[in-house]
Tab-separated table of C-alpha atoms in Angstrom:
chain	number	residue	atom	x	y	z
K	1	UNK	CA	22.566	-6.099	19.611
K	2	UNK	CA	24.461	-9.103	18.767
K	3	UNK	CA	25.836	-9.871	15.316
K	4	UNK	CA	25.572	-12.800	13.562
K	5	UNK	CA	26.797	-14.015	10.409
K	6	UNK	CA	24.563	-16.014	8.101
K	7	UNK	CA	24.373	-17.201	4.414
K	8	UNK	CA	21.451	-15.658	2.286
K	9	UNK	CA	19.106	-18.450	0.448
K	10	UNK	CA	16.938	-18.455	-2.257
K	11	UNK	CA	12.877	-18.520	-1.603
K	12	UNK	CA	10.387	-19.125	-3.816
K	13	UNK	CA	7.873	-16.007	-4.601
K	14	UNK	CA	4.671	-16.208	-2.510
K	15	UNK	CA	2.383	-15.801	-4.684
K	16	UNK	CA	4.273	-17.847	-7.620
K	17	UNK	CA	1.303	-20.802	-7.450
K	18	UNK	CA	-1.530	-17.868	-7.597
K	19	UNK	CA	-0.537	-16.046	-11.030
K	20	UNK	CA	0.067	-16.647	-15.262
K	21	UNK	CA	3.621	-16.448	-15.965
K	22	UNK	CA	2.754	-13.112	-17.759
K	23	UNK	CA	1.942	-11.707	-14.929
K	24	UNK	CA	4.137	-10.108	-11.900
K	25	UNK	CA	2.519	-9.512	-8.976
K	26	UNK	CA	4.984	-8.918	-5.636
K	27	UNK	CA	4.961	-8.790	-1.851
K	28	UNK	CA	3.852	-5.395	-0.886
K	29	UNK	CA	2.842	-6.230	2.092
K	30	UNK	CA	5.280	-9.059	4.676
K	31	UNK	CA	4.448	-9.158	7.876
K	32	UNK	CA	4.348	-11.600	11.104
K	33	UNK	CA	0.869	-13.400	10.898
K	34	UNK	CA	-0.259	-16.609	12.871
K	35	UNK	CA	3.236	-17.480	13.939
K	36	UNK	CA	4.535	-16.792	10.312
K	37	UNK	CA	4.698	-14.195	8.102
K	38	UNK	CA	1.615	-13.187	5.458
K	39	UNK	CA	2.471	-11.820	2.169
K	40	UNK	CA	-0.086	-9.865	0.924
K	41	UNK	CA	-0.124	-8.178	-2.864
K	42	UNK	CA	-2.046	-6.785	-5.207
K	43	UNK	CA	-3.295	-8.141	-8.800
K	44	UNK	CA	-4.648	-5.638	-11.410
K	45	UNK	CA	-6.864	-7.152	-13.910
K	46	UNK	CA	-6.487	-6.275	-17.269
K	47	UNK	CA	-8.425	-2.806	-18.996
K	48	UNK	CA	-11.480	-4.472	-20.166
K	49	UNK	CA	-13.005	-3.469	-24.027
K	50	UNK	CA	-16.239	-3.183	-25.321
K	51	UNK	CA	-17.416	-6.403	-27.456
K	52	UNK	CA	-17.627	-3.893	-30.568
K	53	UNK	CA	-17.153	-0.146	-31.072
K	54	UNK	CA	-19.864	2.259	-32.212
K	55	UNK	CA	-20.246	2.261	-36.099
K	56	UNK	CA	-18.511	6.028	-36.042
K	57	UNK	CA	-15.819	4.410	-33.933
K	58	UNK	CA	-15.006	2.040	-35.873
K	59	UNK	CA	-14.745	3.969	-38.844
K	60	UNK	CA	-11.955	5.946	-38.088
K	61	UNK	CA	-9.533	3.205	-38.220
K	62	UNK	CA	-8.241	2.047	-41.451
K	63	UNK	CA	-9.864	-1.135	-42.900
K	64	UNK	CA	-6.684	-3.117	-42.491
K	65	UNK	CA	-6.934	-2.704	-38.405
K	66	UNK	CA	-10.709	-3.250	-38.261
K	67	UNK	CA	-9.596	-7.079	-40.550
K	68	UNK	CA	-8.001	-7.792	-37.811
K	69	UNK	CA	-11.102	-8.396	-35.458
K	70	UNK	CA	-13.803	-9.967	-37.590
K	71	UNK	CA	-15.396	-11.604	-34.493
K	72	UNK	CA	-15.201	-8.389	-32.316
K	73	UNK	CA	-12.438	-7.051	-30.081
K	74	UNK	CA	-11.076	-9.279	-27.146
K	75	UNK	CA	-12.066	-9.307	-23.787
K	76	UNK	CA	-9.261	-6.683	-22.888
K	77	UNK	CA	-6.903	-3.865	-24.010
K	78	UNK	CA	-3.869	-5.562	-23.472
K	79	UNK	CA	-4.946	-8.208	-25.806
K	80	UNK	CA	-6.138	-5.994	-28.589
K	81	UNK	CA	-2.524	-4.656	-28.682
K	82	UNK	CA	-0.628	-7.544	-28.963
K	83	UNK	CA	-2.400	-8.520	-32.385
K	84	UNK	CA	-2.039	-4.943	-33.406
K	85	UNK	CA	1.555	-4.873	-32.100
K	86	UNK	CA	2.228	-8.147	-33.951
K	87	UNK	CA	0.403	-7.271	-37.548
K	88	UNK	CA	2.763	-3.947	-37.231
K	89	UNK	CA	0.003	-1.550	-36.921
K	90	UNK	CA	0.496	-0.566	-33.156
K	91	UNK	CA	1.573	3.080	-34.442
K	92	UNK	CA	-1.255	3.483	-36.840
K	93	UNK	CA	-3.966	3.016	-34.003
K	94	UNK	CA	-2.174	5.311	-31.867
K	95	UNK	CA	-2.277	7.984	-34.572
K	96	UNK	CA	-6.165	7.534	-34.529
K	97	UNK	CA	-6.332	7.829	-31.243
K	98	UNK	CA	-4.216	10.781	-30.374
K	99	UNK	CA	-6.245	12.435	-33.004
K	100	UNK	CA	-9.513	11.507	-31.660
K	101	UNK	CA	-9.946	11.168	-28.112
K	102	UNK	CA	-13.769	9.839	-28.453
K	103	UNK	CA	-11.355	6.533	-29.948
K	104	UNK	CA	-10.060	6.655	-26.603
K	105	UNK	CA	-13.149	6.861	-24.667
K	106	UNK	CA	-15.112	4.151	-26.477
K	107	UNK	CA	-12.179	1.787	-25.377
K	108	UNK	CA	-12.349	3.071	-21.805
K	109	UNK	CA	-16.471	3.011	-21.573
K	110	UNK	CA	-16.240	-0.393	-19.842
K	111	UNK	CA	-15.890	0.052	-15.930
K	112	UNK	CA	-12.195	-1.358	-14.531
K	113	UNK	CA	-12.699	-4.069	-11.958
K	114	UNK	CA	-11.592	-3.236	-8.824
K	115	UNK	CA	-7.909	-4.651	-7.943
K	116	UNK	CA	-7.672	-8.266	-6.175
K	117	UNK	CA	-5.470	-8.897	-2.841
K	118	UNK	CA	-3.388	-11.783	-3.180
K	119	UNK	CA	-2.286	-13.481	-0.121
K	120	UNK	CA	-0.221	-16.200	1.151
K	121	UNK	CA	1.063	-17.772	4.380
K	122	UNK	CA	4.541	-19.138	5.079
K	123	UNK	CA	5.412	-20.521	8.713
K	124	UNK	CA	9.366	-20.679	7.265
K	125	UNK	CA	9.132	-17.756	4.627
K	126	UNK	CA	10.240	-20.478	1.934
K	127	UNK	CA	6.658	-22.691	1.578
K	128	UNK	CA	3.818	-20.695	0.772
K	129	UNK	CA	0.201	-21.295	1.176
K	130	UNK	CA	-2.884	-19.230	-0.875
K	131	UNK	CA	-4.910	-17.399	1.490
K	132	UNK	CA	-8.433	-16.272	1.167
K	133	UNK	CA	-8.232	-12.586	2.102
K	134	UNK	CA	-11.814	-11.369	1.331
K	135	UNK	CA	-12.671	-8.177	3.458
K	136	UNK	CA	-16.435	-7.407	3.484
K	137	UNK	CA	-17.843	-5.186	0.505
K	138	UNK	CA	-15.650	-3.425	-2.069
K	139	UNK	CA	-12.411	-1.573	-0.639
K	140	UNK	CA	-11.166	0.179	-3.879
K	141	UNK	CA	-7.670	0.926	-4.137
K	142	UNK	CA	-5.454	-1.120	-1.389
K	143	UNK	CA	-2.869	2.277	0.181
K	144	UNK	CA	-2.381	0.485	3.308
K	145	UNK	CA	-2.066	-3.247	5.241
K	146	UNK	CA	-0.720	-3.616	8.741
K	147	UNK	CA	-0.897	-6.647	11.311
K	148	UNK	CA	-0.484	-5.714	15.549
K	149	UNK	CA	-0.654	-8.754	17.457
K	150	UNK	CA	-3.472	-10.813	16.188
K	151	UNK	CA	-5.311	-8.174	13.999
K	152	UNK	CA	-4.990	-7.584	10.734
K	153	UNK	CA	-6.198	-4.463	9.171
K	154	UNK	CA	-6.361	-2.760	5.649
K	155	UNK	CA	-7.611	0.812	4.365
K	156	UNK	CA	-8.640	1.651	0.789
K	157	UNK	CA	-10.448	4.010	-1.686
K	158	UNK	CA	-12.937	4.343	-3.717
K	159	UNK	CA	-12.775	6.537	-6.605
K	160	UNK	CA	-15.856	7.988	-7.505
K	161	UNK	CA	-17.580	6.330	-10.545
K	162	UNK	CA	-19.190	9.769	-11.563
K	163	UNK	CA	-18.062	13.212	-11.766
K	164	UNK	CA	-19.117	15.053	-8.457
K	165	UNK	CA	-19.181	12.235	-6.457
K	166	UNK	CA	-16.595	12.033	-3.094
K	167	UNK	CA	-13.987	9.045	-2.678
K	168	UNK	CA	-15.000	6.508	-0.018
K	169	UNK	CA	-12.105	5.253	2.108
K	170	UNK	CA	-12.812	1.759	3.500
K	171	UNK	CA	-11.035	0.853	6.613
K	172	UNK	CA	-11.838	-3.221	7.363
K	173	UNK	CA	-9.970	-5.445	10.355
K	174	UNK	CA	-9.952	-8.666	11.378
K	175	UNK	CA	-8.319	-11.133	13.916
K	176	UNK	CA	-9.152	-14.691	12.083
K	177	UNK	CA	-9.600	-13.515	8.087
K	178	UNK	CA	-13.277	-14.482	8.559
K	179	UNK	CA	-14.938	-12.107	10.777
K	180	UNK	CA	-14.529	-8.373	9.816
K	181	UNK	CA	-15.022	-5.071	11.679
K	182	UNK	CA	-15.376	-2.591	9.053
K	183	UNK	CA	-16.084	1.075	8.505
K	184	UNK	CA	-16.665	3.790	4.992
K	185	UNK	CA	-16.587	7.392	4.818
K	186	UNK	CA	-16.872	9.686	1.979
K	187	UNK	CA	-13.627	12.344	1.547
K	188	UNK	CA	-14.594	15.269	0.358
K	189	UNK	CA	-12.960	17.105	-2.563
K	190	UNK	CA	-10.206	19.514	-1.894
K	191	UNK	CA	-11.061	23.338	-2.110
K	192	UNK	CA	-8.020	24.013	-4.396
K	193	UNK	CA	-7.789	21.179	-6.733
K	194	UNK	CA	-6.523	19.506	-9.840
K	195	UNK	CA	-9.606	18.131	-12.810
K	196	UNK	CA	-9.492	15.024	-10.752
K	197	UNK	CA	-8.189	14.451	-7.159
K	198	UNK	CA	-6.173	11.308	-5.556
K	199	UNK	CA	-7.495	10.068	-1.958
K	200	UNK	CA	-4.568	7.527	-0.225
K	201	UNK	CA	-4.654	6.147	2.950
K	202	UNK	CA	-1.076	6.251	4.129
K	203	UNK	CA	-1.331	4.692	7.237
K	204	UNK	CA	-4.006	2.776	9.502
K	205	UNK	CA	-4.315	1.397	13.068
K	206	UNK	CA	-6.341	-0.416	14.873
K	207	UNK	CA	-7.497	-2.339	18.070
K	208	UNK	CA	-10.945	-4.235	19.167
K	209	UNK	CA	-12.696	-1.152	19.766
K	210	UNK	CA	-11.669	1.877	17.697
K	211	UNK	CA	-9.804	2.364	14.685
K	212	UNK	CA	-7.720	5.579	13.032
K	213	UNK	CA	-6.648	6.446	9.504
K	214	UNK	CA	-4.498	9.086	7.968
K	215	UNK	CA	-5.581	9.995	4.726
K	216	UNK	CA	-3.343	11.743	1.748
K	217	UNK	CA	-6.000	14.024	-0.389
K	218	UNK	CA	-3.927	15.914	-3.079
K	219	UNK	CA	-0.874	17.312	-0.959
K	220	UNK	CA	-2.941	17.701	2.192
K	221	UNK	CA	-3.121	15.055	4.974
K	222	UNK	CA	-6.456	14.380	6.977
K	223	UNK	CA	-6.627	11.745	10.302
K	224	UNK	CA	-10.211	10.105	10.715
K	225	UNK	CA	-10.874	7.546	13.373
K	226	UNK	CA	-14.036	6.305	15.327
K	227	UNK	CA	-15.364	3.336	17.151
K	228	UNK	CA	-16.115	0.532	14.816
K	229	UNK	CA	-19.978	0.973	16.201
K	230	UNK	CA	-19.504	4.819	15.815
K	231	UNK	CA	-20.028	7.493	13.201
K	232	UNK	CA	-15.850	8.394	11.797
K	233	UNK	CA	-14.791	11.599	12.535
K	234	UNK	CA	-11.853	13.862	10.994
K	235	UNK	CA	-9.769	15.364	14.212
K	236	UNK	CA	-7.881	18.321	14.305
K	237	UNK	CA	-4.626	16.282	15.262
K	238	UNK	CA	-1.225	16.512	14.242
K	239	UNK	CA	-0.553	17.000	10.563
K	240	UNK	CA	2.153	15.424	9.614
K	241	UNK	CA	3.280	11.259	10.738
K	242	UNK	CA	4.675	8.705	8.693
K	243	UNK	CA	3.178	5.579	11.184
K	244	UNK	CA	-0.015	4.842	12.935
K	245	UNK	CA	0.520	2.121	15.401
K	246	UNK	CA	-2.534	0.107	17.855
K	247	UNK	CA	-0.646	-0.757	21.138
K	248	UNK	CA	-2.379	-1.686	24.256
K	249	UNK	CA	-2.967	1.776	25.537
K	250	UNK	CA	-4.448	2.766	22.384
K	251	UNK	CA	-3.008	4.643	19.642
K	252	UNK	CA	0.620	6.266	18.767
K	253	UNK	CA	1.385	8.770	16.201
K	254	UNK	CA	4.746	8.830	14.749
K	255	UNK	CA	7.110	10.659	12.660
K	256	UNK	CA	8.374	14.260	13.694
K	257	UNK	CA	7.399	14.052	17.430
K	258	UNK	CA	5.098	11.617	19.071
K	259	UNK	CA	1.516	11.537	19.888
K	260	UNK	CA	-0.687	9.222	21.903
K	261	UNK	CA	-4.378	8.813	22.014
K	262	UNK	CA	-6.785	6.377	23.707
K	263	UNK	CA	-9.294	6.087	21.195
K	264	UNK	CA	-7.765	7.797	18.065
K	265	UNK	CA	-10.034	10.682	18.673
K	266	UNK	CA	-8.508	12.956	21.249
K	267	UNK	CA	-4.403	13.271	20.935
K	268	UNK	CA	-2.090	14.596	23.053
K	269	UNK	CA	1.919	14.898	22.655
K	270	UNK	CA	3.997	12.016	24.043
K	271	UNK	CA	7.310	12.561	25.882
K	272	UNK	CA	9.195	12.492	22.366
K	273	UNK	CA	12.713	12.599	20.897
K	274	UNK	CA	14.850	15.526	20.477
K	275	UNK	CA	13.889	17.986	18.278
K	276	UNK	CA	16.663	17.146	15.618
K	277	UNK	CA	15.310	13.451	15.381
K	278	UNK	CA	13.037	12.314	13.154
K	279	UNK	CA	11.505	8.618	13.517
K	280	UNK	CA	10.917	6.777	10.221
K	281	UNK	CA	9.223	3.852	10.685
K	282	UNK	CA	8.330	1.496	13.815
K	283	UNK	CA	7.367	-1.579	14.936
K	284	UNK	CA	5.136	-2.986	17.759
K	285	UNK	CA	7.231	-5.099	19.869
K	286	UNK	CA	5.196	-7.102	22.341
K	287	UNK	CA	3.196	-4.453	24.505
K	288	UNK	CA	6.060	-1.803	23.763
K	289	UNK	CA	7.072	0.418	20.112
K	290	UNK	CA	10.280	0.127	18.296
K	291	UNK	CA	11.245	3.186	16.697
K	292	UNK	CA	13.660	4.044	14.036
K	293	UNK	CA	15.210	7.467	14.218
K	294	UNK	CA	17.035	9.508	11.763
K	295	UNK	CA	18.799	12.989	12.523
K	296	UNK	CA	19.500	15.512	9.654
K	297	UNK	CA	22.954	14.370	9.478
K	298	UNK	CA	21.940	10.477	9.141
K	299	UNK	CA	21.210	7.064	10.986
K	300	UNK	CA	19.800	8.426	14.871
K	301	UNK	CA	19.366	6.096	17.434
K	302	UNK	CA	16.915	3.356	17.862
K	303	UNK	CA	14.119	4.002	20.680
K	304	UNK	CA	12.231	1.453	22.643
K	305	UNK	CA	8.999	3.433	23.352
K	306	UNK	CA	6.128	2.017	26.293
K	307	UNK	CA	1.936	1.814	24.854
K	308	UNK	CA	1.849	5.725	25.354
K	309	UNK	CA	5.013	6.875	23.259
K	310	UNK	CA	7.095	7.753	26.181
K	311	UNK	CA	10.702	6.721	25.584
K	312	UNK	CA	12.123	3.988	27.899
K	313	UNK	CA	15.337	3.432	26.139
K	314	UNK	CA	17.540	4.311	23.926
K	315	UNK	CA	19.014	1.122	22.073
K	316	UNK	CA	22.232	0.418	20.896
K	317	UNK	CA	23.337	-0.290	17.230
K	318	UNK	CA	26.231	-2.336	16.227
K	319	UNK	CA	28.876	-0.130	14.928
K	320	UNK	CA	28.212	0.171	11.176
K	321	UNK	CA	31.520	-0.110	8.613
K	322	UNK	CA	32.120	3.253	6.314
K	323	UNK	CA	29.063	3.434	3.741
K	324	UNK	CA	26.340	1.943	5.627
K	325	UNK	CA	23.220	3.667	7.093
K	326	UNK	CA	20.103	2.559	8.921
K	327	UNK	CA	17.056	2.012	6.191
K	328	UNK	CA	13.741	1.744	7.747
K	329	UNK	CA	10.240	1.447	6.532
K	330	UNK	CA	9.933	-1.849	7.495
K	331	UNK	CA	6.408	-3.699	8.881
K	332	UNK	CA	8.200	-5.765	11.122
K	333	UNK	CA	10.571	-5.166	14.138
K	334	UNK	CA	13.516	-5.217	11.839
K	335	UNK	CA	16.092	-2.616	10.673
K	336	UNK	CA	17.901	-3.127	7.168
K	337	UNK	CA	21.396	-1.347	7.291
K	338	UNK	CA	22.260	-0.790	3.564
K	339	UNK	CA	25.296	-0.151	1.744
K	340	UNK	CA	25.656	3.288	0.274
K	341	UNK	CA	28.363	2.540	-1.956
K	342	UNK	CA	27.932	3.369	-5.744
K	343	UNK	CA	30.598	0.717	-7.540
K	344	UNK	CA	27.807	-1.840	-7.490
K	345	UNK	CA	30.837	-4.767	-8.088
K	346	UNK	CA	32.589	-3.200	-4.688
K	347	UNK	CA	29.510	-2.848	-2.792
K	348	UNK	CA	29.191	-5.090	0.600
K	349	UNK	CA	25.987	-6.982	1.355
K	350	UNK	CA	24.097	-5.112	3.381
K	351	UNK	CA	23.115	-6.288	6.937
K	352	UNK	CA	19.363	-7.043	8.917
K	353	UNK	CA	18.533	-5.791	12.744
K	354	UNK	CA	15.848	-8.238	14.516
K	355	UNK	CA	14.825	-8.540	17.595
């Protein structure tokens, strides 16, 4: 891998056009898109409030916090504590409602709006364009975006909006941002749980024909996948993976081994690494899989895998100066090698592996 030296520049933020000054909304998403990269994010509106509190609400605060909203509270909670905050009362409504948690549930009886994607489109990385990026239907909570070639695709949930009720994890794709191929299934609640219980999809794949998810519910993990014209199904595959990736043999499964499937249905285990090798994030790279490895004593190698998973080569790494290691979740076939050092005025600047 060749080494070259280069100045770092200042951007501007992609979606600094797209939001209020108070707000801060980031990239959580960069990836290569349409011969450029698309920054995706995600904006969370504001708790909204009631337009008035119930008369036995209301009463519990002290007159001189009630004064302060003679036309009714604001449209949000965020609001209502600035002027609270600012008329130095901010401790004397929190007093009311630690000691009455039906306060807290009259300001929480309005339904949240679900969370908007922000997106933008820069063929340079330093001009950015708003994009519309409007999957079909509701998709709840964003866990996951990825991009393979030319389709884009992003998995969500839906909490439940009554007790009793499953999540619904949303899985929605698309090559052009117009025309969607989408798919919901409800994720039933843990046997063993918590009051309430937290459904993430932690990674998502997909191609023209089929699609796979793996799920986080609670500490367990759950893989679903199905044609886009079929019914989803939970398989019986490997546990544990830290990337999904759509190549054009179908489907690998990455993290402590490797696994390849067709249709994300039916898996079987790939030629993989050795045993002491653990691969932390990849990349598709053209028709083949970039792989970044880590042993249990630090950076492994970096692996060039074919559409199956099997291993073709073994790639070599610049040699690294004392205190650096290889960092890699990344979302594009690029490998950050950070500096370890603590004495943040010594430390060097650290170093990025394309190809």
């Amino acid at each position: 891998v060749p080494v070259i030296e280069s100045a770092a520049g200042t951007v501007s933020a992609p979606f600094e056009a797209m939001v209020d000054e108070s707000e801060h909304v980031s990239a959580r998403w960069l990836m290569p898109w349409d011969d450029g990269f698309l920054a995706v994010g995600v904006r969370y509106p504001p708790r909204p409030l009631p337009d008035e509190l119930p008369a036995e609400i209301a009463e519990l605060f002290p007159p001189e916090v009630v004064a302060l909203f003679p036309d009714g509270l604001p449209p949000n909670q965020q609001q209502a504590i600035d002027v609270v905050n600012e008329a130095g009362l901010l401790d004397v409504v929190m007093d009311v409602v630690n000691e009455h948690p039906e306060a807290m549930d009259a300001f929480e009886s309005v339904p949240v709006p679900d969370p908007e994607l922000l997106a933008s489109w820069s063929a340079d990385g330093d001009t950015w364009v708003s994009t519309d990026l409007l999957p079909p239907g509701p998709i709840g909570e964003v866990g996951q975006v990825t991009a393979a070639g030319d389709r884009l695709t992003i998995a969500g949930a839906i909490r439940p909006v009554e007790g009793g009720d499953a999540w619904i994890v949303t899985v929605s794709s698309t090559t052009d941002l117009q025309d969607w191929d989408t798919v919901d299934f409800p994720v039933a609640e843990p046997e063993v749980t918590a009051a309430q219980y937290w459904v993430t999809p932690i990674a998502v794949a997909a191609d023209d024909e089929h699609w796979v998810a793996r799920v986080m519910v609670e500490n367990s993990n759950e893989l679903w996948s199905g044609a886009w014209d079929g019914d989803p199904t939970m398989s019986d595959a490997r546990p544990t993976s830290r990337t999904l990736l759509a190549t054009s043999e179908g489907f690998v499964d990455l993290g402590p081994g490797v696994a390849f499937s067709p249709d994300g249905t039916t898996w079987t285990e790939a030629p993989g690494p050795a045993s002491n090798i653990d691969i932390q994030a990849a990349a598709p790279l053209g028709d083949d899989v970039l792989a970044i490895t880590r042993t249990g004593n630090g950076s492994g190698p970096i692996l060039l895998l074919d559409a199956t998973g099997a291993i073709i080569t073994e790639m070599g790494v610049p040699e690294l100066d004392d205190g650096f290691s290889v960092w890699g979740p990344v979302s594009s076939p690029a490998v950050i090698v950070w500096p370890e050092s603590s004495d943040a005025e010594e430390q060097p600047v650290p170093w990025l592996l394309a190809t």
